[in-house]
Coordinates of N, CA, C and O in Angstrom, one line a residue:
M1 N -41.1 -115.8 -1.2 CA -41.8 -114.7 -0.6 C -41.4 -114.7 1.6 O -41.2 -115.8 2.0
N2 N -40.8 -113.5 1.6 CA -40.4 -113.7 3.3 C -41.9 -113.7 3.9 O -43.3 -113.5 3.6
R3 N -41.7 -114.1 5.6 CA -42.9 -114.3 6.3 C -43.4 -112.6 6.5 O -42.5 -111.7 6.3
L4 N -44.5 -112.5 6.8 CA -45.1 -111.3 7.3 C -45.7 -111.2 8.4 O -46.4 -111.8 8.7
I5 N -45.0 -110.2 9.6 CA -46.1 -109.7 10.5 C -46.6 -108.3 10.8 O -45.7 -107.8 10.4
I6 N -47.6 -108.9 10.7 CA -48.8 -107.6 11.1 C -49.2 -107.1 12.0 O -49.0 -107.9 13.4
V7 N -48.7 -105.6 12.5 CA -48.8 -105.3 13.9 C -50.1 -105.1 14.2 O -50.7 -104.0 13.8
G8 N -51.0 -105.6 15.1 CA -52.2 -105.1 15.2 C -53.4 -106.7 14.8 O -53.2 -106.3 13.9
A9 N -54.1 -107.1 15.9 CA -55.0 -107.5 15.2 C -56.4 -107.4 15.3 O -57.3 -108.0 15.7
G10 N -56.5 -106.1 15.4 CA -58.0 -105.9 15.3 C -58.5 -105.4 13.8 O -58.2 -106.6 12.9
G11 N -59.7 -104.7 13.6 CA -60.5 -104.8 12.4 C -59.4 -104.8 11.3 O -59.7 -104.9 10.0
H12 N -58.2 -103.6 11.6 CA -57.7 -102.8 10.3 C -57.0 -104.0 10.6 O -56.3 -104.5 8.7
G13 N -56.5 -104.7 11.2 CA -55.1 -105.7 10.6 C -55.7 -106.7 9.8 O -55.2 -107.3 9.3
K14 N -57.5 -106.7 10.0 CA -58.0 -108.3 9.0 C -57.5 -107.9 8.0 O -57.8 -108.6 7.0
V15 N -57.7 -106.5 8.1 CA -58.1 -106.2 6.3 C -57.1 -106.4 5.8 O -56.8 -106.6 4.7
I16 N -55.7 -105.5 6.2 CA -54.2 -105.4 6.1 C -54.1 -107.4 5.6 O -53.3 -108.0 4.7
A17 N -54.6 -108.1 6.4 CA -54.3 -109.7 6.6 C -54.8 -110.2 4.8 O -54.3 -110.7 3.6
D18 N -56.2 -109.8 4.7 CA -56.8 -110.5 3.6 C -56.0 -109.9 2.0 O -55.7 -110.6 1.2
N19 N -55.3 -108.3 2.2 CA -54.3 -107.8 1.3 C -53.0 -108.1 0.9 O -53.0 -108.6 -0.1
A20 N -52.6 -109.0 2.2 CA -51.6 -109.5 2.5 C -51.8 -111.1 1.7 O -50.7 -111.4 0.5
V21 N -52.8 -111.6 1.8 CA -52.9 -113.0 0.9 C -52.9 -112.5 -0.5 O -52.8 -113.5 -1.4
K22 N -53.7 -111.4 -0.6 CA -53.6 -111.1 -2.3 C -52.6 -110.4 -3.1 O -52.2 -111.1 -4.3
N23 N -51.6 -110.4 -2.0 CA -50.3 -110.0 -2.6 C -49.4 -111.4 -2.4 O -48.1 -111.3 -2.8
G24 N -49.5 -112.3 -2.4 CA -48.9 -113.6 -2.1 C -48.2 -114.3 -1.2 O -47.7 -115.2 -0.9
Y25 N -48.4 -113.6 0.4 CA -47.7 -113.7 1.3 C -48.7 -115.5 1.5 O -49.7 -115.2 1.8
R26 N -48.0 -115.9 2.6 CA -48.4 -117.4 2.7 C -48.4 -117.7 4.4 O -48.8 -118.0 5.2
D27 N -46.9 -116.7 4.6 CA -46.5 -117.0 6.2 C -46.9 -116.0 6.7 O -45.6 -115.0 6.9
I28 N -47.6 -116.0 7.4 CA -48.7 -114.7 8.0 C -48.7 -115.0 9.6 O -49.4 -115.8 10.0
S29 N -48.3 -113.8 10.3 CA -48.5 -113.9 11.8 C -48.7 -112.5 12.4 O -48.7 -111.2 11.2
F30 N -49.5 -112.3 13.5 CA -49.4 -110.9 14.1 C -48.9 -110.7 15.2 O -48.5 -112.0 16.3
A31 N -48.3 -109.5 15.4 CA -47.7 -109.1 17.2 C -49.0 -108.2 17.6 O -49.8 -107.2 16.8
D32 N -49.4 -108.0 18.6 CA -50.8 -107.7 19.3 C -50.5 -107.3 20.5 O -50.2 -108.9 21.4
D33 N -50.5 -106.7 21.4 CA -49.9 -106.2 22.7 C -51.8 -106.5 23.9 O -51.4 -107.1 24.9
R34 N -52.8 -106.8 23.2 CA -53.8 -107.2 24.0 C -55.0 -108.2 23.5 O -55.8 -108.5 24.1
A35 N -54.2 -109.0 22.4 CA -55.0 -110.4 21.7 C -53.7 -111.6 22.4 O -52.9 -110.9 22.4
A36 N -54.6 -112.9 22.4 CA -53.9 -113.8 22.2 C -54.7 -114.9 21.1 O -55.5 -114.5 21.1
G37 N -53.5 -115.7 20.8 CA -54.5 -117.0 19.9 C -53.9 -117.1 18.8 O -52.9 -116.9 18.4
T38 N -55.3 -116.8 18.2 CA -54.8 -116.4 16.4 C -56.1 -115.6 16.4 O -56.8 -115.1 16.6
C39 N -56.2 -115.1 15.0 CA -56.8 -114.0 14.4 C -56.5 -114.6 12.8 O -55.8 -114.3 12.2
M40 N -58.0 -114.8 12.3 CA -58.1 -115.1 10.9 C -57.9 -116.2 10.3 O -57.2 -116.5 9.8
G41 N -57.2 -117.0 11.6 CA -56.7 -118.4 11.2 C -55.2 -118.1 11.4 O -54.4 -119.1 11.3
F42 N -54.6 -117.0 11.8 CA -53.2 -116.7 11.5 C -52.8 -116.6 13.1 O -53.5 -116.0 13.4
P43 N -51.8 -116.9 13.6 CA -50.9 -117.0 14.8 C -50.5 -115.2 15.2 O -50.3 -115.1 14.4
I44 N -51.0 -115.5 16.9 CA -50.8 -113.9 16.9 C -50.0 -114.5 18.1 O -49.4 -114.9 18.9
I45 N -48.0 -114.1 17.6 CA -47.0 -114.4 17.7 C -46.5 -113.6 19.2 O -45.5 -114.5 20.0
G46 N -47.2 -112.4 19.9 CA -46.4 -112.5 20.7 C -46.8 -110.4 20.6 O -48.1 -110.3 19.9
T47 N -45.9 -109.5 21.6 CA -46.4 -108.7 21.7 C -45.2 -107.4 20.8 O -44.6 -108.3 20.2
T48 N -46.1 -106.5 20.8 CA -44.7 -105.4 19.8 C -42.8 -105.0 20.5 O -42.0 -105.1 19.7
D49 N -43.4 -105.3 21.9 CA -42.0 -105.1 22.5 C -41.1 -106.5 21.9 O -40.0 -106.2 22.2
G50 N -41.6 -107.1 21.2 CA -41.2 -108.4 20.5 C -40.6 -108.5 19.5 O -39.9 -109.0 18.6
L51 N -40.7 -106.8 18.4 CA -40.5 -107.1 17.2 C -39.5 -107.3 16.6 O -38.9 -108.2 16.0
L52 N -38.0 -106.7 17.6 CA -36.9 -107.2 17.5 C -36.1 -108.6 16.9 O -35.4 -108.4 16.2
Q53 N -37.0 -109.6 17.8 CA -36.2 -110.9 17.5 C -36.6 -111.3 16.3 O -36.2 -112.2 16.3
W54 N -37.5 -110.9 15.7 CA -38.5 -111.4 14.5 C -37.6 -110.7 13.4 O -38.0 -111.3 11.8
N55 N -36.9 -109.7 13.4 CA -36.2 -109.1 12.5 C -34.8 -109.6 12.5 O -33.3 -109.0 12.4
N56 N -35.2 -110.5 11.0 CA -34.1 -111.5 10.7 C -33.9 -111.4 9.5 O -33.0 -112.3 8.4
G57 N -34.4 -110.6 8.5 CA -33.8 -110.3 7.2 C -34.3 -111.0 6.3 O -34.7 -110.5 4.9
A58 N -35.5 -112.3 6.8 CA -36.4 -112.6 6.2 C -37.8 -112.4 6.8 O -38.9 -113.6 5.9
T59 N -38.1 -111.6 7.1 CA -39.2 -111.0 7.8 C -39.9 -109.9 7.5 O -38.6 -108.4 7.5
D60 N -40.8 -109.5 6.8 CA -41.4 -108.3 6.3 C -42.2 -108.1 7.9 O -42.9 -108.2 8.3
F61 N -42.8 -106.5 8.2 CA -43.7 -106.3 8.6 C -44.6 -104.9 8.0 O -44.1 -104.2 7.3
V62 N -45.6 -104.9 8.7 CA -46.3 -104.0 8.3 C -47.5 -103.6 9.7 O -48.0 -104.2 10.5
L63 N -48.0 -102.1 9.7 CA -48.3 -101.6 10.6 C -50.5 -102.2 10.3 O -50.7 -101.6 9.6
G64 N -50.6 -102.7 11.3 CA -52.1 -102.9 11.2 C -53.2 -102.0 12.2 O -53.9 -103.2 12.2
I65 N -52.4 -100.8 12.5 CA -53.2 -99.7 13.6 C -53.6 -98.9 12.7 O -53.2 -98.0 12.1
G66 N -55.1 -98.9 13.0 CA -55.7 -97.2 12.1 C -55.0 -95.9 12.9 O -55.1 -95.0 12.1
N67 N -54.8 -95.8 14.2 CA -54.7 -94.6 14.7 C -53.4 -94.2 14.8 O -52.5 -95.0 14.6
N68 N -53.3 -93.1 13.6 CA -52.2 -92.5 13.4 C -51.2 -91.9 14.0 O -49.5 -92.7 13.6
A69 N -51.6 -91.2 15.2 CA -50.2 -91.6 16.4 C -49.4 -92.4 17.0 O -48.8 -92.5 17.0
V70 N -50.8 -93.7 17.0 CA -50.2 -94.8 17.4 C -49.4 -95.7 16.6 O -48.1 -96.2 16.7
R71 N -49.7 -95.4 15.6 CA -48.9 -96.1 14.1 C -47.5 -95.3 13.7 O -46.3 -96.0 13.9
K72 N -47.7 -93.6 14.2 CA -46.1 -93.3 14.2 C -45.3 -94.1 15.1 O -44.2 -94.2 15.2
D73 N -46.0 -93.6 16.4 CA -44.9 -94.1 17.9 C -44.3 -95.5 17.1 O -43.2 -95.8 17.4
I74 N -45.2 -96.6 17.1 CA -44.4 -97.7 16.2 C -43.2 -98.0 15.6 O -42.3 -98.1 15.4
A75 N -43.5 -96.8 14.3 CA -42.9 -96.9 13.3 C -41.3 -96.8 13.6 O -40.8 -96.8 13.3
Q76 N -41.6 -95.6 14.4 CA -40.2 -94.9 14.7 C -39.5 -95.8 15.8 O -38.4 -95.3 15.6
K77 N -39.9 -96.5 16.5 CA -40.0 -96.7 17.9 C -38.9 -98.4 16.8 O -37.9 -98.7 17.7
Y78 N -39.3 -98.8 16.5 CA -38.7 -100.2 15.7 C -38.2 -100.3 14.1 O -39.1 -99.7 13.3
N79 N -37.0 -100.4 14.2 CA -35.9 -100.0 12.6 C -36.2 -101.3 12.3 O -35.1 -102.0 12.6
V80 N -37.5 -102.0 11.6 CA -37.7 -103.4 10.8 C -37.9 -103.1 9.7 O -37.9 -101.8 9.2
N81 N -38.3 -104.3 8.9 CA -38.5 -104.0 7.4 C -39.8 -103.5 6.9 O -40.5 -104.2 6.6
W82 N -40.1 -102.2 6.8 CA -41.5 -102.0 7.1 C -42.3 -102.3 5.2 O -40.6 -101.5 4.4
V83 N -43.2 -102.5 5.3 CA -43.0 -103.2 3.5 C -44.7 -102.1 3.0 O -45.7 -101.9 4.3
S84 N -44.8 -101.9 2.0 CA -46.0 -101.4 1.7 C -47.3 -102.7 1.0 O -46.1 -103.7 0.6
L85 N -48.5 -102.5 0.6 CA -49.2 -103.5 0.5 C -50.2 -102.7 -0.4 O -50.6 -101.9 0.6
I86 N -50.5 -103.3 -1.7 CA -51.3 -102.3 -2.2 C -51.8 -103.3 -2.9 O -51.7 -104.7 -4.0
H87 N -53.4 -103.5 -2.8 CA -54.2 -104.5 -3.2 C -54.6 -104.5 -4.8 O -54.4 -103.7 -5.7
P88 N -54.5 -105.8 -5.4 CA -54.4 -105.9 -6.5 C -55.7 -105.3 -7.6 O -55.6 -104.9 -8.8
S89 N -56.6 -104.6 -6.6 CA -58.3 -104.5 -7.4 C -57.8 -102.5 -7.1 O -58.4 -102.2 -7.8
A90 N -56.5 -102.2 -6.8 CA -56.1 -100.8 -6.5 C -56.0 -100.2 -7.7 O -55.3 -101.2 -8.4
Q91 N -56.2 -99.1 -8.2 CA -55.3 -98.2 -9.3 C -54.8 -97.6 -8.7 O -55.2 -96.3 -8.7
I92 N -53.5 -97.4 -9.4 CA -52.4 -96.9 -9.6 C -51.6 -96.2 -10.4 O -51.0 -97.0 -11.7
G93 N -51.8 -94.7 -10.9 CA -51.5 -93.8 -12.0 C -50.1 -93.8 -12.0 O -49.4 -94.5 -11.3
L94 N -49.6 -93.3 -13.3 CA -48.3 -93.0 -13.5 C -47.7 -92.5 -13.1 O -48.4 -91.0 -12.8
H95 N -46.6 -92.6 -12.6 CA -45.7 -91.6 -11.7 C -46.3 -91.4 -10.3 O -46.1 -89.9 -9.7
V96 N -46.7 -92.4 -9.8 CA -47.2 -91.9 -8.1 C -46.0 -92.6 -7.5 O -45.4 -93.5 -7.8
S97 N -45.9 -92.0 -6.3 CA -44.8 -92.6 -5.1 C -45.4 -92.8 -3.9 O -46.4 -92.3 -3.5
I98 N -45.1 -93.8 -3.3 CA -46.2 -94.3 -2.6 C -45.3 -94.7 -1.5 O -44.0 -95.6 -1.2
G99 N -44.5 -94.2 -0.5 CA -43.9 -94.5 0.8 C -43.9 -95.7 1.5 O -44.7 -96.6 1.5
K100 N -42.8 -95.9 2.1 CA -42.5 -97.4 2.5 C -44.0 -97.8 4.1 O -44.0 -96.6 4.6
G101 N -44.0 -98.5 3.8 CA -45.3 -98.9 5.5 C -46.7 -98.6 5.0 O -47.8 -98.6 5.4
T102 N -46.8 -98.2 3.9 CA -48.2 -97.6 3.3 C -49.3 -98.7 3.1 O -48.1 -99.6 1.9
V103 N -50.3 -99.0 3.4 CA -51.3 -100.0 2.8 C -52.6 -99.1 1.8 O -52.7 -98.2 2.2
V104 N -52.5 -99.4 1.0 CA -53.5 -99.1 -0.6 C -54.6 -100.3 -0.1 O -54.2 -101.5 -1.0
M105 N -55.8 -100.4 -0.3 CA -56.9 -101.0 0.2 C -57.9 -101.3 -1.2 O -57.4 -100.8 -2.3
A106 N -58.7 -102.1 -1.3 CA -59.6 -102.5 -2.1 C -60.1 -101.4 -2.7 O -60.6 -101.0 -2.3
G107 N -59.9 -101.2 -4.0 CA -60.7 -100.6 -5.2 C -60.4 -99.2 -4.8 O -61.0 -97.9 -5.4
A108 N -59.2 -98.8 -3.9 CA -58.9 -97.5 -3.8 C -58.2 -97.0 -5.3 O -57.9 -97.7 -6.0
V109 N -57.8 -95.9 -5.5 CA -57.3 -94.8 -6.4 C -56.6 -93.8 -6.5 O -57.0 -93.3 -5.7
I110 N -55.4 -94.1 -6.7 CA -54.0 -93.2 -6.7 C -53.6 -92.9 -7.9 O -52.9 -93.4 -8.6
N111 N -54.4 -91.7 -8.5 CA -54.1 -91.0 -9.9 C -52.3 -90.3 -10.1 O -51.9 -90.0 -9.3
A112 N -52.4 -90.1 -11.7 CA -51.3 -89.7 -12.1 C -50.7 -88.6 -10.8 O -50.8 -87.6 -10.4
C113 N -49.1 -89.0 -10.9 CA -48.2 -88.0 -10.0 C -48.4 -87.1 -8.7 O -48.4 -86.3 -8.0
A114 N -49.4 -88.2 -8.0 CA -49.7 -87.5 -6.4 C -48.4 -88.9 -5.8 O -47.4 -89.4 -6.4
R115 N -47.9 -88.1 -4.5 CA -47.3 -88.7 -3.4 C -47.6 -89.1 -2.8 O -48.3 -88.1 -2.0
V116 N -47.8 -90.0 -2.1 CA -48.1 -90.7 -0.9 C -47.0 -91.1 0.5 O -46.0 -92.0 -0.4
G117 N -47.4 -90.4 1.6 CA -45.9 -90.8 2.1 C -45.5 -92.1 2.9 O -46.5 -92.7 2.5
E118 N -44.6 -92.1 4.1 CA -44.8 -93.3 4.8 C -46.3 -93.7 5.5 O -46.3 -92.8 6.0
H119 N -46.2 -95.1 6.0 CA -47.4 -95.5 6.8 C -48.3 -94.8 6.9 O -49.4 -95.0 7.8
C120 N -49.5 -94.7 5.4 CA -50.3 -93.7 5.4 C -51.2 -95.2 5.0 O -50.8 -95.9 4.8
I121 N -52.7 -94.7 5.4 CA -53.6 -95.4 5.3 C -54.5 -95.3 4.1 O -54.9 -94.1 3.9
I122 N -54.7 -95.6 2.7 CA -55.2 -95.4 1.9 C -56.7 -96.1 1.7 O -56.4 -97.6 0.9
N123 N -57.6 -96.2 2.2 CA -58.6 -97.2 2.4 C -59.7 -97.3 1.7 O -59.5 -97.1 0.5
T124 N -60.0 -98.5 1.7 CA -61.4 -99.0 1.0 C -62.3 -98.2 0.0 O -62.9 -97.2 0.9
G125 N -61.9 -98.1 -1.4 CA -62.5 -97.3 -2.5 C -62.4 -96.0 -2.0 O -63.0 -95.1 -3.2
A126 N -61.1 -95.2 -1.2 CA -60.8 -93.8 -1.5 C -60.1 -93.0 -2.5 O -59.3 -94.4 -3.5
I127 N -60.2 -92.3 -3.0 CA -59.6 -91.6 -4.4 C -59.0 -90.2 -3.8 O -58.8 -89.5 -3.3
V128 N -57.7 -91.2 -4.2 CA -56.3 -89.4 -4.3 C -56.2 -89.1 -5.8 O -56.0 -89.9 -6.3
E129 N -56.3 -87.9 -6.2 CA -56.9 -87.5 -7.1 C -55.2 -87.2 -8.0 O -54.0 -87.3 -7.5
H130 N -55.0 -86.7 -9.2 CA -53.6 -86.1 -9.5 C -53.0 -85.3 -8.7 O -53.5 -84.3 -8.3
D131 N -51.6 -85.4 -8.9 CA -50.8 -84.2 -8.5 C -51.2 -83.9 -6.4 O -50.6 -82.9 -5.9
N132 N -51.6 -85.1 -6.2 CA -51.7 -84.9 -4.6 C -50.5 -85.0 -4.0 O -49.7 -85.6 -4.2
R133 N -50.3 -84.3 -3.0 CA -49.7 -84.9 -1.8 C -49.7 -85.1 0.0 O -49.9 -84.2 0.3
L134 N -50.0 -86.4 0.0 CA -50.3 -86.6 1.3 C -48.9 -86.8 2.4 O -47.6 -87.9 1.6
E135 N -48.7 -86.2 3.3 CA -47.8 -86.8 3.9 C -47.6 -88.1 4.8 O -48.7 -88.3 4.9
D136 N -46.4 -88.1 5.7 CA -46.8 -89.6 6.6 C -47.6 -89.6 7.7 O -48.0 -88.6 7.8
F137 N -47.8 -90.7 7.8 CA -49.2 -91.2 8.4 C -51.0 -90.2 8.6 O -51.6 -90.1 9.4
V138 N -50.8 -90.6 6.9 CA -52.4 -89.9 7.1 C -53.2 -91.3 6.7 O -52.4 -92.0 6.1
H139 N -54.3 -90.7 7.0 CA -55.6 -92.0 6.9 C -56.6 -91.8 6.1 O -57.1 -90.7 6.5
L140 N -56.4 -92.3 5.0 CA -58.2 -91.7 4.5 C -58.8 -93.1 4.5 O -58.9 -94.1 3.8
S141 N -59.7 -92.9 5.5 CA -60.9 -93.8 5.3 C -62.1 -94.4 4.3 O -62.1 -93.7 3.1
P142 N -62.7 -95.4 4.7 CA -63.2 -95.6 3.1 C -63.9 -94.3 2.5 O -65.0 -94.1 2.5
G143 N -64.0 -94.8 0.8 CA -64.9 -93.8 0.0 C -64.5 -91.8 0.4 O -64.8 -91.4 -0.1
A144 N -63.4 -91.8 1.0 CA -63.2 -90.4 1.1 C -62.4 -90.4 -0.3 O -61.4 -90.8 -1.1
A145 N -62.5 -88.7 -0.5 CA -62.1 -88.4 -2.0 C -61.6 -87.2 -2.0 O -61.8 -86.0 -1.3
L146 N -60.0 -86.9 -2.7 CA -59.7 -85.6 -2.5 C -59.2 -85.2 -4.0 O -58.9 -86.2 -5.0
G147 N -60.4 -84.3 -4.5 CA -59.7 -83.0 -5.5 C -58.1 -83.4 -6.0 O -57.6 -84.0 -5.3
G148 N -58.0 -83.0 -7.3 CA -56.5 -82.9 -8.2 C -56.1 -81.9 -6.9 O -56.6 -80.7 -6.1
T149 N -54.8 -81.9 -6.8 CA -53.5 -80.7 -6.5 C -54.3 -80.6 -5.0 O -54.0 -79.5 -4.4
V150 N -54.3 -81.5 -3.9 CA -54.8 -81.2 -2.5 C -53.1 -81.5 -1.8 O -52.7 -83.0 -2.4
R151 N -53.3 -80.9 -0.6 CA -52.0 -81.3 0.2 C -52.6 -81.8 1.4 O -53.8 -80.8 1.9
I152 N -51.9 -83.1 2.1 CA -52.8 -83.3 3.6 C -51.6 -83.2 4.3 O -50.8 -84.0 4.0
G153 N -51.5 -83.1 5.4 CA -50.7 -82.7 6.4 C -50.1 -84.2 7.1 O -51.2 -84.6 7.3
A154 N -49.2 -84.2 8.1 CA -49.2 -85.5 9.0 C -50.3 -85.4 9.2 O -50.5 -84.8 10.0
L155 N -50.2 -87.1 10.1 CA -51.2 -87.1 11.2 C -52.4 -86.9 10.9 O -53.3 -86.9 11.7
T156 N -53.2 -86.5 9.5 CA -54.4 -85.9 9.1 C -55.0 -87.4 9.0 O -54.7 -88.4 8.5
H157 N -56.6 -87.4 9.7 CA -57.4 -88.2 9.3 C -58.5 -87.9 8.5 O -59.0 -86.8 8.8
V158 N -59.2 -88.2 7.3 CA -59.8 -88.1 6.5 C -61.0 -89.1 6.5 O -61.1 -90.4 6.3
G159 N -61.8 -88.8 7.5 CA -63.0 -89.8 7.6 C -64.2 -90.6 6.2 O -64.2 -90.1 5.4
I160 N -64.6 -91.1 6.8 CA -65.9 -92.2 5.5 C -66.4 -91.1 4.7 O -67.1 -90.4 5.4
G161 N -66.4 -91.2 3.7 CA -67.0 -90.4 2.6 C -66.9 -89.0 2.7 O -67.6 -87.7 2.1
A162 N -65.7 -88.4 3.3 CA -65.6 -86.9 3.5 C -65.0 -86.3 2.3 O -64.3 -87.2 1.4
V163 N -65.4 -85.5 1.3 CA -64.9 -85.1 0.2 C -63.4 -83.4 0.5 O -64.0 -82.7 1.4
V164 N -62.7 -83.5 -0.2 CA -61.7 -82.3 0.1 C -61.9 -81.6 -1.7 O -61.1 -82.8 -2.3
R165 N -62.1 -80.5 -1.6 CA -61.9 -80.2 -3.4 C -60.6 -79.8 -3.8 O -59.8 -79.9 -3.2
N166 N -60.5 -79.8 -5.0 CA -59.0 -79.4 -5.5 C -58.6 -78.4 -5.0 O -58.9 -77.3 -4.7
N167 N -57.1 -78.0 -5.0 CA -56.7 -77.3 -4.5 C -56.0 -77.2 -3.5 O -56.0 -75.6 -3.1
I168 N -57.0 -77.4 -2.3 CA -56.9 -77.5 -1.3 C -55.9 -78.0 -0.2 O -55.2 -78.7 -0.4
T169 N -55.2 -77.1 0.8 CA -54.5 -77.6 1.8 C -54.7 -78.0 2.4 O -55.8 -76.9 3.4
V170 N -54.6 -79.0 3.7 CA -55.2 -79.3 4.9 C -53.5 -79.3 5.6 O -53.0 -80.2 5.6
C171 N -53.8 -78.6 7.0 CA -52.7 -78.6 7.7 C -52.9 -80.5 8.2 O -53.6 -81.2 8.3
G172 N -51.3 -80.6 9.0 CA -51.3 -81.8 9.8 C -52.0 -81.9 11.1 O -52.5 -81.0 11.6
G173 N -52.8 -83.1 11.6 CA -53.0 -83.2 12.9 C -54.1 -83.0 13.0 O -55.0 -82.9 14.0
C174 N -55.2 -83.2 11.6 CA -56.7 -82.4 11.6 C -57.4 -84.0 11.5 O -56.7 -84.7 11.6
T175 N -58.7 -84.0 12.0 CA -59.3 -85.0 11.7 C -60.8 -84.4 11.2 O -61.2 -83.4 11.3
I176 N -60.9 -85.1 9.6 CA -61.5 -84.6 8.9 C -63.2 -85.3 9.1 O -62.8 -86.8 9.0
G177 N -63.9 -84.7 9.8 CA -65.0 -85.7 10.2 C -66.3 -87.0 9.1 O -66.2 -86.4 8.1
A178 N -66.6 -87.9 8.9 CA -67.5 -88.6 8.4 C -68.7 -87.4 7.1 O -69.2 -86.7 8.2
G179 N -68.0 -87.6 5.8 CA -69.3 -86.8 5.6 C -69.1 -85.3 4.9 O -70.1 -84.5 4.2
A180 N -67.6 -85.0 5.8 CA -67.7 -83.6 5.4 C -67.3 -83.2 4.3 O -66.5 -83.8 3.4
V181 N -67.0 -82.1 3.7 CA -66.7 -81.5 2.4 C -66.0 -80.2 2.5 O -66.5 -79.4 3.3
V182 N -64.9 -80.2 2.7 CA -63.5 -79.1 2.9 C -63.3 -78.5 1.7 O -63.3 -79.0 0.4
V183 N -64.2 -76.6 1.5 CA -63.8 -76.2 0.2 C -62.5 -75.1 0.5 O -62.7 -74.2 -0.2
R184 N -62.3 -75.1 1.7 CA -61.7 -74.0 2.1 C -60.0 -74.4 2.9 O -60.2 -75.7 3.2
D185 N -59.2 -73.7 2.6 CA -57.4 -74.4 3.0 C -58.0 -74.6 4.5 O -58.8 -73.7 5.2
I186 N -57.5 -75.2 5.4 CA -57.3 -75.4 6.5 C -55.4 -75.4 7.4 O -55.2 -75.7 7.0
H187 N -55.6 -74.9 8.0 CA -54.6 -74.1 8.0 C -54.2 -74.4 10.4 O -53.0 -74.4 10.5
D188 N -55.2 -75.0 11.1 CA -54.8 -74.7 12.1 C -55.1 -76.2 12.3 O -56.9 -76.7 11.9
S189 N -55.2 -77.2 13.0 CA -55.5 -78.1 13.7 C -56.6 -78.4 14.4 O -56.8 -77.8 15.2
G190 N -57.1 -79.9 13.9 CA -58.4 -79.9 14.9 C -59.6 -80.7 14.2 O -59.0 -81.2 13.1
T191 N -60.8 -80.6 14.6 CA -61.7 -81.8 14.1 C -62.8 -80.7 13.4 O -63.1 -79.8 13.8
Y192 N -63.0 -80.9 12.2 CA -63.7 -80.2 11.1 C -64.9 -80.9 10.7 O -64.7 -82.0 10.0
I193 N -66.0 -80.9 11.0 CA -67.0 -81.7 10.6 C -68.3 -80.3 9.5 O -68.2 -79.3 9.9
G194 N -69.1 -81.0 8.9 CA -70.1 -80.6 8.4 C -70.0 -80.2 6.8 O -69.2 -80.5 6.3
V195 N -70.6 -79.4 6.5 CA -70.9 -79.2 4.9 C -71.2 -78.1 4.2 O -72.2 -77.6 4.6
P196 N -70.3 -76.9 4.8 CA -68.9 -77.1 4.1 C -68.5 -77.1 5.4 O -69.3 -77.0 6.7
A197 N -67.2 -78.0 5.7 CA -66.5 -78.4 6.9 C -66.2 -77.1 7.9 O -65.6 -76.2 7.1
R198 N -66.3 -77.3 9.1 CA -65.9 -76.0 9.8 C -65.5 -76.6 11.1 O -65.8 -77.7 11.2
R199 N -65.0 -75.7 12.2 CA -63.8 -76.5 12.8 C -64.6 -76.9 14.4 O -65.6 -75.7 14.6
M200 N -64.9 -78.1 14.9 CA -65.6 -77.9 16.4 C -65.2 -77.0 17.7 O -63.8 -77.1 17.3
K201 N -65.7 -76.5 18.1 CA -65.6 -75.6 19.1 C -65.5 -76.7 20.7 O -66.1 -77.3 20.4

């Protein structure tokens, strides 16, 4: 198995390292612009500026950064072998499509015929029901739940424990607050909180 470099040595990167080990990676390193030394016993080998020097065909890369916009900037800046990681305890249904660079964490469920874009985060225990469409750089926080046939636009972040009712469309660039319940389509980017979810002014 190739070497794996995790970009970002913060909390999300740590969870990805655990995911990587469970996927069989043994040669794991981090790249981080603000940290040095080690993370979880794995070396921090440099900053993101040095990624291309390790792009040798025998190294895989994954983004350990929770912020959607930062993740997008780095993914688009560096043409390296971005890989997806799916935790062994995640449940992936039939005819599911998962884009490159996406990470699926422990206990997550992605049901039949869902499509998940590139560099998304399907975090611990999140639920993506049947026929969902998630565009690139979406982040579902732990315990977030999407009903069937939901559409989530690029760069949207769905907070911890938030719920999106079936047959709902959420446009790109939104933040759905923790515990919010989305019961109507969202057409304007912004932050939505509460039950039912309403846009913050």
